[in-house]
């Protein structure tokens, strides 16, 4: 979710990387199974678009999907490094700070974290202060009388606040210019309190993340019954962590569903010792346990635990977007991999790191870049596809289109579709979209537990007594994703299961309930854009959702189905 993340790699492409003879990628308007596609991708237009966006980034802070950015930004004729975090702020009455769309008015009336309650905390390291930016990209400011406004686009002196913390992990915002504190309730907000009024931070991020230690520049991963911070690249399901919010505090869960204990252990249930509060130190995130000790990494293995009562460089973390990682099964039934070198080939029977690939959507080029476990990108080399690129470019961009039942095609920058040669090597020579030899079965690797979110909110139970799912919840529910065991899965079938062992199933009114004693088949299909998916149910229909929360397996065509962050 619009999370606390590092920035996406820039899509600005130097002219030298654009081959003079690159053909346009032609995309059909509507595919045979109903996916909506764009008409034509023009390489030159994308290049100009990327350059334009690159220039604009100097005057406007643009957040990635999950809300964290770390960049140099020009403001007041100074170049300053800024860290940004997307979150909600809850006052002592349990209400969220809200920026209304009409009249740029602000109040504290929100009952849950939605778009209007989401604020971007922009940390200015040289001045050790923060700015509060609303979802409308306006900055919160105060005057000498404590009157608040949120209608300006510039970070002026009256927008600067210093952060203070109390023993409960709550935050206070003190005007750097006037020395007064942000406070108030309902529509009577002000900044003239002489003592702190406390706010609880609720991170507005998609909860499945990769945790990076800022000093070690290594990622956390599950290792037996501990979490080690020693991964150079977060790879596979072991690198997935889930951050859960509970009444102003947070739990960290490993990919096997266990809770992280402050002493470094993993336990099955949430306890007082698995709860942490968060603070910002020099723009980075810190986690503090119930004994006021900060999370850190110890020893050469980087064993994650809490130790010091004072935050320093060893206690700084980044929460990064956990991108989708996949494996691909070619028409010959073999896994696509780079096990034999830089060439992509479909000749492996077993899955390992060399056959896992990371999808990185480029919203400027409107294409996917595909990363390998050794930190290289797929790249078109002549008619072949090799894992040789260190950076993104036009040649590393691939248009991925779902063809139904978990299968996809890959279209390279020469306009051709990838087809395995008789030797297994990947070649971009296919002319026709509907050629079966260009269909690859796609399986998601790093989502053993999954969270579903759409534009209306998270998927969760209708209420405590109901087993029916709705899609407009402010708090997420974690589901287990299973594959069929002991049978050939040629259609990408998965089972979705609740924490009590009951499965998703379709009721007579086509709604979805977590009440099945036996698994029901669902298929997850990748969307052509933004790394989202659509879900196909066992009745052949796709899941459709409404703003009032109703989810039904009632949509005949995937282009009309609800798209899920996943």
Coordinates of C-alpha atoms in Angstrom, one line a residue:
X1 CA 0.0 0.0 0.0
X2 CA 1.3 3.3 -0.3
X3 CA 4.0 2.2 2.0
X4 CA 7.1 3.3 3.5
X5 CA 9.6 2.4 0.7
X6 CA 12.7 3.3 -1.0
X7 CA 12.2 4.9 -4.5
X8 CA 11.6 3.0 -7.7
X9 CA 14.6 3.1 -10.1
X10 CA 14.4 6.1 -12.3
X11 CA 12.9 5.6 -15.7
X12 CA 15.0 8.3 -17.3
X13 CA 16.8 6.8 -20.2
X14 CA 19.8 8.3 -21.9
X15 CA 19.5 8.6 -25.7
X16 CA 22.5 6.3 -26.1
X17 CA 20.5 3.3 -24.8
X18 CA 17.8 3.7 -27.4
X19 CA 18.6 1.6 -30.5
X20 CA 17.9 3.5 -33.7
X21 CA 16.2 0.5 -35.2
X22 CA 13.9 -0.6 -32.4
X23 CA 10.5 -1.5 -33.7
X24 CA 7.4 -0.4 -31.9
X25 CA 5.7 -2.9 -29.5
X26 CA 2.3 -3.6 -31.0
X27 CA -0.4 -4.4 -28.4
X28 CA -3.8 -5.7 -29.4
X29 CA -6.8 -3.7 -28.2
X30 CA -8.6 -6.6 -26.6
X31 CA -7.1 -10.1 -26.2
X32 CA -9.0 -13.3 -26.8
X33 CA -9.8 -13.8 -23.2
X34 CA -11.0 -10.2 -22.7
X35 CA -8.0 -8.4 -21.3
X36 CA -7.9 -4.7 -22.1
X37 CA -4.6 -3.6 -23.7
X38 CA -3.2 -0.4 -24.9
X39 CA -3.0 0.2 -28.7
X40 CA 0.7 0.9 -29.5
X41 CA 3.7 1.6 -27.4
X42 CA 6.0 4.1 -29.1
X43 CA 9.5 3.9 -27.9
X44 CA 10.2 7.6 -28.7
X45 CA 7.1 8.7 -26.8
X46 CA 8.0 6.6 -23.8
X47 CA 11.5 8.1 -23.9
X48 CA 10.1 11.6 -24.0
X49 CA 7.6 10.8 -21.2
X50 CA 10.4 9.4 -19.0
X51 CA 12.5 12.5 -19.6
X52 CA 9.6 14.8 -18.7
X53 CA 8.9 12.9 -15.5
X54 CA 12.5 13.0 -14.6
X55 CA 12.5 16.8 -14.9
X56 CA 9.3 17.1 -12.9
X57 CA 10.7 15.1 -10.0
X58 CA 12.9 18.1 -9.0
X59 CA 9.8 20.2 -8.1
X60 CA 7.4 17.6 -6.8
X61 CA 7.8 14.7 -4.5
X62 CA 6.3 11.6 -6.1
X63 CA 5.8 8.6 -3.9
X64 CA 5.9 5.0 -5.1
X65 CA 3.1 2.5 -4.4
X66 CA 3.8 2.0 -0.8
X67 CA 4.7 5.5 0.3
X68 CA 8.4 5.7 1.1
X69 CA 10.9 7.6 -1.0
X70 CA 14.5 8.6 -0.4
X71 CA 15.8 11.2 -2.7
X72 CA 17.4 14.6 -3.2
X73 CA 14.8 17.4 -3.7
X74 CA 15.2 21.1 -4.6
X75 CA 13.4 23.4 -2.1
X76 CA 14.0 27.1 -1.3
X77 CA 17.1 27.0 -3.6
X78 CA 18.8 24.3 -1.4
X79 CA 19.4 20.7 -2.3
X80 CA 18.5 18.6 0.7
X81 CA 18.2 14.9 1.3
X82 CA 14.7 13.8 2.3
X83 CA 13.1 10.6 3.6
X84 CA 9.3 10.3 3.3
X85 CA 6.9 8.0 5.0
X86 CA 3.2 7.6 4.4
X87 CA 1.0 7.2 7.4
X88 CA -2.1 8.2 9.4
X89 CA -2.1 10.2 12.6
X90 CA -4.6 9.3 15.4
X91 CA -5.3 11.8 18.2
X92 CA -6.2 11.0 21.9
X93 CA -9.9 10.6 21.0
X94 CA -9.0 7.9 18.5
X95 CA -9.7 10.0 15.4
X96 CA -7.5 10.4 12.3
X97 CA -6.1 13.7 11.1
X98 CA -8.1 14.3 7.9
X99 CA -7.5 16.6 4.9
X100 CA -10.9 17.2 3.2
X101 CA -11.0 17.5 -0.6
X102 CA -13.3 20.5 -0.5
X103 CA -11.8 23.8 0.7
X104 CA -8.5 22.2 1.8
X105 CA -10.0 22.0 5.3
X106 CA -8.5 19.8 8.0
X107 CA -10.1 18.1 11.0
X108 CA -9.7 15.1 13.3
X109 CA -12.9 13.1 12.4
X110 CA -11.6 10.1 10.5
X111 CA -12.6 6.7 11.9
X112 CA -10.2 4.6 9.7
X113 CA -7.2 5.0 7.5
X114 CA -8.3 5.9 3.9
X115 CA -6.9 8.3 1.3
X116 CA -8.0 11.5 3.1
X117 CA -6.4 10.3 6.3
X118 CA -3.1 9.5 4.7
X119 CA -0.2 12.0 5.3
X120 CA 3.3 12.0 4.0
X121 CA 5.9 12.7 6.6
X122 CA 8.8 14.3 4.7
X123 CA 12.0 14.2 6.9
X124 CA 14.5 16.9 6.2
X125 CA 17.8 15.6 7.6
X126 CA 20.0 18.7 7.6
X127 CA 17.4 20.7 9.6
X128 CA 16.2 17.7 11.7
X129 CA 12.5 18.5 11.0
X130 CA 9.6 17.2 9.1
X131 CA 6.9 18.4 6.8
X132 CA 3.3 17.1 6.7
X133 CA 1.9 16.7 3.2
X134 CA -1.7 15.8 2.6
X135 CA -3.1 13.4 0.0
X136 CA -3.8 16.5 -2.1
X137 CA -0.1 17.4 -2.0
X138 CA -0.6 20.4 0.2
X139 CA 1.6 21.2 3.2
X140 CA 0.3 21.7 6.7
X141 CA 1.4 25.1 8.1
X142 CA 0.8 27.3 11.2
X143 CA 1.0 31.0 11.8
X144 CA 2.1 32.8 15.0
X145 CA -1.4 32.6 16.4
X146 CA -1.6 28.8 16.1
X147 CA -4.0 28.9 13.1
X148 CA -3.5 25.9 10.8
X149 CA -3.7 25.9 7.0
X150 CA -3.2 23.1 4.5
X151 CA -3.5 24.7 1.1
X152 CA 0.1 25.5 0.1
X153 CA 2.3 23.7 -2.4
X154 CA 5.6 25.1 -1.0
X155 CA 7.6 23.9 2.0
X156 CA 8.0 27.3 3.7
X157 CA 9.3 27.9 7.3
X158 CA 5.8 27.8 8.8
X159 CA 5.5 24.1 7.6
X160 CA 8.4 22.9 9.7
X161 CA 7.8 20.6 12.7
X162 CA 10.1 18.8 15.1
X163 CA 9.1 15.3 16.3
X164 CA 9.0 14.3 19.9
X165 CA 8.1 11.0 21.4
X166 CA 6.6 9.7 24.7
X167 CA 7.0 6.4 26.5
X168 CA 4.0 4.9 24.7
X169 CA 5.5 5.5 21.3
X170 CA 3.2 8.4 20.4
X171 CA 4.4 11.4 18.4
X172 CA 4.3 15.1 19.2
X173 CA 4.6 17.8 16.5
X174 CA 6.3 21.0 17.6
X175 CA 6.4 24.0 15.3
X176 CA 10.1 24.7 14.6
X177 CA 9.3 28.4 14.0
X178 CA 6.9 29.2 16.9
X179 CA 7.6 26.4 19.5
X180 CA 4.0 25.4 19.9
X181 CA 2.4 21.9 19.5
X182 CA -0.1 20.5 17.0
X183 CA -3.3 19.4 18.7
X184 CA -7.1 19.8 19.0
X185 CA -10.1 17.7 18.1
X186 CA -12.8 17.5 15.5
X187 CA -12.7 20.8 13.5
X188 CA -11.0 22.7 16.3
X189 CA -7.4 21.9 15.3
X190 CA -4.6 24.3 16.3
X191 CA -0.9 24.7 17.0
X192 CA -0.8 26.8 20.2
X193 CA -0.4 24.1 22.9
X194 CA 2.6 24.7 25.2
X195 CA 2.8 21.1 26.1
X196 CA 2.7 18.1 23.6
X197 CA -0.5 16.7 22.4
X198 CA 0.2 13.1 21.3
X199 CA -0.6 11.4 18.0
X200 CA -0.3 7.6 17.3
X201 CA 1.3 6.8 13.9
X202 CA -0.4 4.2 11.7
X203 CA 1.8 3.3 8.7
X204 CA -0.1 3.4 5.4
X205 CA 1.9 0.7 3.7
X206 CA 1.0 -2.6 2.0
X207 CA 1.8 -4.9 5.0
X208 CA 4.1 -7.4 3.2
X209 CA 7.5 -5.9 3.0
X210 CA 11.2 -6.5 2.8
X211 CA 13.1 -5.1 5.9
X212 CA 16.4 -3.5 5.1
X213 CA 19.1 -2.6 7.7
X214 CA 20.2 0.9 6.6
X215 CA 23.8 0.6 7.9
X216 CA 24.6 -3.0 6.8
X217 CA 22.6 -2.6 3.6
X218 CA 21.3 -6.2 4.0
X219 CA 17.8 -7.6 4.1
X220 CA 16.1 -9.7 6.8
X221 CA 15.2 -13.3 6.0
X222 CA 13.9 -16.3 7.9
X223 CA 16.6 -18.8 8.9
X224 CA 15.3 -21.8 10.8
X225 CA 13.8 -20.3 14.0
X226 CA 15.6 -16.9 13.7
X227 CA 15.6 -13.8 11.4
X228 CA 19.0 -13.0 10.0
X229 CA 19.8 -9.7 8.3
X230 CA 22.3 -10.9 5.8
X231 CA 20.6 -11.1 2.4
X232 CA 22.1 -8.8 -0.3
X233 CA 19.0 -9.2 -2.4
X234 CA 15.6 -10.2 -0.7
X235 CA 14.9 -13.4 -2.6
X236 CA 12.1 -16.0 -2.2
X237 CA 9.4 -16.3 0.4
X238 CA 12.0 -16.3 3.3
X239 CA 12.6 -12.6 2.8
X240 CA 8.9 -11.7 3.2
X241 CA 7.9 -10.1 6.5
X242 CA 4.4 -8.9 7.4
X243 CA 4.0 -5.7 9.5
X244 CA 0.7 -5.7 11.5
X245 CA -0.8 -2.7 13.3
X246 CA -2.5 -3.1 16.7
X247 CA -3.8 0.0 18.5
X248 CA -0.7 2.1 18.1
X249 CA 1.8 -0.8 18.1
X250 CA 3.2 -3.2 15.5
X251 CA 4.0 -6.9 15.2
X252 CA 6.5 -8.4 12.8
X253 CA 5.6 -11.8 11.3
X254 CA 7.9 -14.1 9.4
X255 CA 6.8 -15.9 6.2
X256 CA 5.8 -19.0 8.2
X257 CA 3.3 -16.9 10.2
X258 CA 5.2 -16.8 13.4
X259 CA 5.6 -13.6 15.5
X260 CA 8.9 -12.0 16.1
X261 CA 9.8 -11.9 19.8
X262 CA 11.9 -9.0 21.2
X263 CA 14.6 -11.5 22.2
X264 CA 15.0 -12.7 18.6
X265 CA 12.8 -15.8 18.9
X266 CA 9.8 -16.7 16.7
X267 CA 6.7 -17.7 18.6
X268 CA 3.2 -18.8 17.5
X269 CA 1.1 -16.2 19.3
X270 CA 1.0 -12.4 19.7
X271 CA 2.1 -11.3 23.2
X272 CA 3.3 -8.2 24.9
X273 CA 6.8 -9.1 23.9
X274 CA 6.0 -9.1 20.2
X275 CA 4.7 -5.5 20.2
X276 CA 6.8 -2.6 19.0
X277 CA 6.3 1.1 18.7
X278 CA 7.9 3.1 15.9
X279 CA 10.0 6.3 15.8
X280 CA 11.9 8.2 13.1
X281 CA 15.7 8.6 13.7
X282 CA 17.5 10.7 11.1
X283 CA 14.7 10.0 8.7
X284 CA 14.8 6.2 9.1
X285 CA 12.4 3.9 11.0
X286 CA 13.2 2.4 14.4
X287 CA 11.3 -0.2 16.3
X288 CA 11.2 -0.1 20.1
X289 CA 10.0 -3.0 22.3
X290 CA 8.1 -3.0 25.6
X291 CA 11.4 -2.5 27.6
X292 CA 12.3 0.6 25.4
X293 CA 15.1 -1.3 23.6
X294 CA 15.5 -0.8 19.9
X295 CA 15.6 -3.4 17.2
X296 CA 19.0 -4.1 15.7
X297 CA 21.2 -6.7 14.1
X298 CA 23.9 -8.5 16.0
X299 CA 27.0 -10.4 14.8
X300 CA 28.2 -11.5 11.4
X301 CA 24.9 -13.3 10.7
X302 CA 22.9 -10.2 11.6
X303 CA 20.7 -11.9 14.1
X304 CA 17.7 -9.6 14.6
X305 CA 16.9 -8.8 18.2
X306 CA 16.5 -5.7 20.5
X307 CA 19.4 -4.5 22.6
X308 CA 20.2 -0.7 23.0
X309 CA 18.0 1.9 24.7
X310 CA 19.4 4.6 22.5
X311 CA 18.8 4.7 18.8
X312 CA 21.8 5.0 16.5
X313 CA 22.9 3.9 13.0
X314 CA 22.6 0.3 14.0
X315 CA 18.9 0.7 14.7
X316 CA 17.9 2.4 11.4
X317 CA 15.6 0.4 9.0
X318 CA 13.8 0.9 5.7
X319 CA 10.6 -0.9 4.8
X320 CA 10.6 -1.7 1.1
X321 CA 8.0 -2.9 -1.2
X322 CA 8.0 -6.7 -1.6
X323 CA 7.8 -7.1 -5.3
X324 CA 6.2 -10.2 -6.8
X325 CA 8.6 -13.0 -7.5
X326 CA 7.5 -15.8 -9.9
X327 CA 8.7 -18.9 -11.6
X328 CA 7.7 -19.8 -15.2
X329 CA 7.0 -23.2 -16.8
X330 CA 7.5 -23.3 -20.5
X331 CA 5.2 -25.2 -23.0
X332 CA 7.8 -28.1 -22.8
X333 CA 7.0 -28.5 -19.0
X334 CA 10.4 -27.3 -17.9
X335 CA 11.2 -24.3 -15.6
X336 CA 12.8 -21.2 -17.2
X337 CA 16.1 -20.5 -15.5
X338 CA 19.6 -19.1 -15.9
X339 CA 21.2 -22.0 -14.2
X340 CA 23.5 -22.7 -17.2
X341 CA 24.7 -19.1 -17.5
X342 CA 23.4 -15.8 -18.8
X343 CA 21.1 -17.4 -21.4
X344 CA 17.4 -17.9 -20.4
X345 CA 16.5 -21.4 -21.1
X346 CA 13.6 -23.8 -20.3
X347 CA 15.4 -27.1 -19.4
X348 CA 15.2 -27.4 -15.6
X349 CA 12.9 -29.9 -13.8
X350 CA 13.5 -28.5 -10.3
X351 CA 12.9 -25.0 -9.0
X352 CA 15.8 -23.1 -7.4
X353 CA 16.9 -19.5 -7.1
X354 CA 18.0 -19.5 -10.7
X355 CA 14.4 -20.1 -11.8
X356 CA 12.9 -17.4 -9.6
X357 CA 12.4 -13.9 -11.2
X358 CA 11.2 -10.6 -9.8
X359 CA 8.6 -8.5 -11.6
X360 CA 9.3 -4.7 -11.5
X361 CA 6.6 -2.6 -13.2
X362 CA 7.8 0.6 -14.8
X363 CA 4.9 3.1 -14.9
X364 CA 6.8 5.5 -17.2
X365 CA 7.5 2.9 -19.9
X366 CA 4.3 0.9 -19.0
X367 CA 6.3 -2.3 -19.1
X368 CA 7.8 -4.9 -16.8
X369 CA 11.5 -5.3 -16.1
X370 CA 12.4 -8.8 -14.9
X371 CA 15.3 -9.2 -12.3
X372 CA 17.2 -12.4 -11.6
X373 CA 18.6 -13.7 -8.3
X374 CA 22.1 -12.4 -9.2
X375 CA 20.8 -8.9 -9.7
X376 CA 20.7 -8.8 -13.5
X377 CA 17.8 -8.0 -15.8
X378 CA 16.4 -9.9 -18.7
X379 CA 17.6 -8.1 -21.9
X380 CA 16.9 -8.6 -25.6
X381 CA 20.2 -9.4 -27.3
X382 CA 19.6 -9.8 -31.0
X383 CA 16.7 -12.3 -31.1
X384 CA 17.7 -14.0 -27.8
X385 CA 16.9 -13.1 -24.3
X386 CA 19.7 -13.1 -21.7
X387 CA 20.2 -12.0 -18.1
X388 CA 23.0 -9.5 -18.7
X389 CA 21.7 -6.0 -18.0
X390 CA 22.8 -4.1 -14.9
X391 CA 20.3 -1.3 -15.4
X392 CA 16.9 -0.8 -16.9
X393 CA 16.5 0.3 -20.5
X394 CA 14.2 -0.1 -23.4
X395 CA 15.7 -3.5 -24.2
X396 CA 15.0 -4.8 -20.6
X397 CA 11.3 -3.9 -20.9
X398 CA 8.8 -6.6 -21.6
X399 CA 5.0 -6.4 -22.1
X400 CA 3.3 -9.2 -20.1
X401 CA -0.2 -10.3 -21.1
X402 CA -2.3 -12.8 -19.3
X403 CA -3.9 -15.4 -21.7
X404 CA -6.1 -17.0 -19.0
X405 CA -5.8 -19.9 -16.5
X406 CA -2.5 -18.6 -15.1
X407 CA -0.7 -18.4 -18.4
X408 CA 1.1 -15.3 -19.8
X409 CA 3.0 -14.2 -22.9
X410 CA 6.1 -12.0 -23.0
X411 CA 6.5 -9.4 -25.8
X412 CA 10.0 -7.9 -26.2
X413 CA 11.0 -4.5 -27.4
X414 CA 11.3 -5.8 -31.0
X415 CA 7.6 -6.5 -31.0
X416 CA 8.1 -10.2 -31.0
X417 CA 6.8 -12.8 -28.5
X418 CA 9.2 -15.0 -26.6
X419 CA 9.2 -18.6 -27.7
X420 CA 11.4 -21.4 -26.4
X421 CA 13.8 -22.9 -29.0
X422 CA 14.0 -26.7 -29.3
X423 CA 17.1 -26.4 -27.1
X424 CA 15.1 -24.6 -24.5
X425 CA 16.7 -21.2 -25.1
X426 CA 14.3 -18.2 -25.1
X427 CA 14.1 -16.3 -28.4
X428 CA 11.9 -13.3 -29.2
X429 CA 10.7 -14.4 -32.6
X430 CA 7.0 -15.1 -32.3
X431 CA 4.6 -13.2 -34.6
X432 CA 1.2 -14.2 -33.2
X433 CA -0.3 -13.6 -29.8
X434 CA -2.4 -16.7 -29.8
X435 CA 0.4 -19.1 -30.5
X436 CA 0.4 -21.8 -27.8
X437 CA 4.2 -22.1 -28.0
X438 CA 4.5 -18.6 -26.5
X439 CA 2.3 -19.4 -23.4
X440 CA 4.1 -19.7 -20.1
X441 CA 2.5 -20.9 -16.8
X442 CA 3.2 -18.2 -14.2
X443 CA 3.4 -19.1 -10.5
X444 CA 3.8 -16.7 -7.6
X445 CA 6.7 -17.7 -5.4
X446 CA 7.0 -15.2 -2.5
X447 CA 3.4 -15.1 -1.2
X448 CA 2.9 -18.0 1.1
X449 CA 0.7 -15.7 3.1
X450 CA -1.1 -13.0 1.2
X451 CA -3.1 -9.8 1.7
X452 CA -5.6 -8.6 -0.9
X453 CA -6.3 -4.9 -1.3
X454 CA -8.3 -2.9 -3.9
X455 CA -9.2 0.8 -4.3
X456 CA -11.9 0.4 -1.7
X457 CA -9.8 -1.2 1.0
X458 CA -8.5 -4.5 2.3
X459 CA -10.3 -7.9 2.1
X460 CA -11.5 -9.0 5.5
X461 CA -14.5 -10.6 7.2
X462 CA -17.8 -8.7 7.1
X463 CA -17.9 -8.8 10.9
X464 CA -16.8 -11.0 13.8
X465 CA -19.8 -13.3 13.4
X466 CA -19.7 -13.6 9.6
X467 CA -17.5 -15.8 7.4
X468 CA -18.3 -13.7 4.3
X469 CA -15.6 -11.5 2.8
X470 CA -15.8 -7.8 2.0
X471 CA -13.3 -5.5 0.3
X472 CA -13.6 -2.1 2.1
X473 CA -11.9 -2.9 5.4
X474 CA -9.3 -0.6 6.9
X475 CA -7.4 -3.5 8.5
X476 CA -6.2 -6.5 6.5
X477 CA -6.7 -10.2 7.0
X478 CA -3.9 -12.6 6.3
X479 CA -4.7 -15.7 4.1
X480 CA -2.6 -18.7 3.3
X481 CA -2.0 -19.5 -0.4
X482 CA -1.7 -23.2 -1.1
X483 CA -1.0 -25.2 -4.3
X484 CA -2.5 -28.6 -5.0
X485 CA -0.3 -31.4 -3.7
X486 CA 0.3 -34.6 -5.6
X487 CA -1.3 -33.5 -8.9
X488 CA -0.1 -31.8 -12.1
X489 CA -1.1 -28.1 -11.8
X490 CA -1.2 -26.9 -15.4
X491 CA -3.7 -24.1 -14.9
X492 CA -2.1 -22.2 -12.0
X493 CA -4.7 -23.3 -9.5
X494 CA -4.4 -22.2 -5.9
X495 CA -6.4 -22.6 -2.7
X496 CA -7.0 -19.7 -0.3
X497 CA -7.3 -20.5 3.4
X498 CA -8.1 -18.6 6.5
X499 CA -6.2 -18.7 9.8
X500 CA -8.6 -21.3 11.2
X501 CA -8.0 -23.8 8.4
X502 CA -11.3 -23.1 6.5
X503 CA -11.1 -22.4 2.7
X504 CA -12.5 -19.8 0.5
X505 CA -15.6 -21.0 -1.3
X506 CA -18.4 -19.6 -3.5
X507 CA -21.9 -19.3 -2.0
X508 CA -25.2 -19.6 -3.8
X509 CA -25.4 -15.8 -4.2
X510 CA -21.8 -15.8 -5.7
X511 CA -20.3 -14.1 -2.6
X512 CA -17.1 -15.5 -1.1
X513 CA -17.1 -17.1 2.3
X514 CA -14.2 -18.6 4.3
X515 CA -16.3 -21.6 5.3
X516 CA -15.2 -24.5 3.0
X517 CA -13.9 -27.7 4.6
X518 CA -12.5 -28.7 1.3
X519 CA -10.5 -26.4 -1.0
X520 CA -12.0 -24.6 -3.9
X521 CA -10.0 -23.8 -7.0
X522 CA -9.0 -20.2 -7.7
X523 CA -6.6 -18.8 -10.3
X524 CA -4.5 -15.7 -9.9
X525 CA -3.9 -13.9 -13.2
X526 CA -1.3 -11.1 -13.6
X527 CA -2.6 -7.7 -14.9
X528 CA -0.6 -6.0 -17.7
X529 CA 0.1 -3.0 -15.4
X530 CA 1.0 -2.0 -11.9
X531 CA 1.8 -5.6 -10.7
X532 CA -1.8 -6.2 -9.8
X533 CA -3.8 -9.4 -10.3
X534 CA -7.4 -10.5 -11.0
X535 CA -8.9 -13.6 -9.4
X536 CA -10.8 -16.3 -11.4
X537 CA -13.1 -18.5 -9.4
X538 CA -14.0 -22.1 -9.9
X539 CA -17.3 -21.1 -11.7
X540 CA -15.2 -19.5 -14.5
X541 CA -16.1 -16.0 -13.4
X542 CA -13.8 -13.3 -12.1
X543 CA -14.2 -11.6 -8.7
X544 CA -16.1 -8.3 -8.9
X545 CA -16.2 -5.8 -6.1
X546 CA -18.2 -2.8 -5.1
X547 CA -17.5 0.2 -2.9
X548 CA -19.9 -1.0 -0.3
X549 CA -17.6 -4.0 0.2
X550 CA -19.5 -6.7 -1.7
X551 CA -17.3 -9.3 -3.5
X552 CA -18.9 -11.7 -6.0
X553 CA -17.6 -14.2 -8.5
X554 CA -19.8 -12.7 -11.2
X555 CA -17.6 -11.1 -13.8
X556 CA -17.3 -12.8 -17.2
X557 CA -14.4 -10.8 -18.5
X558 CA -11.1 -10.1 -16.7
X559 CA -11.0 -6.5 -18.0
X560 CA -14.1 -5.7 -15.9
X561 CA -12.9 -7.6 -12.8
X562 CA -11.5 -5.9 -9.7
X563 CA -7.8 -5.6 -9.7
X564 CA -6.0 -6.5 -6.4
X565 CA -2.7 -5.4 -4.9
X566 CA -1.1 -8.7 -3.9

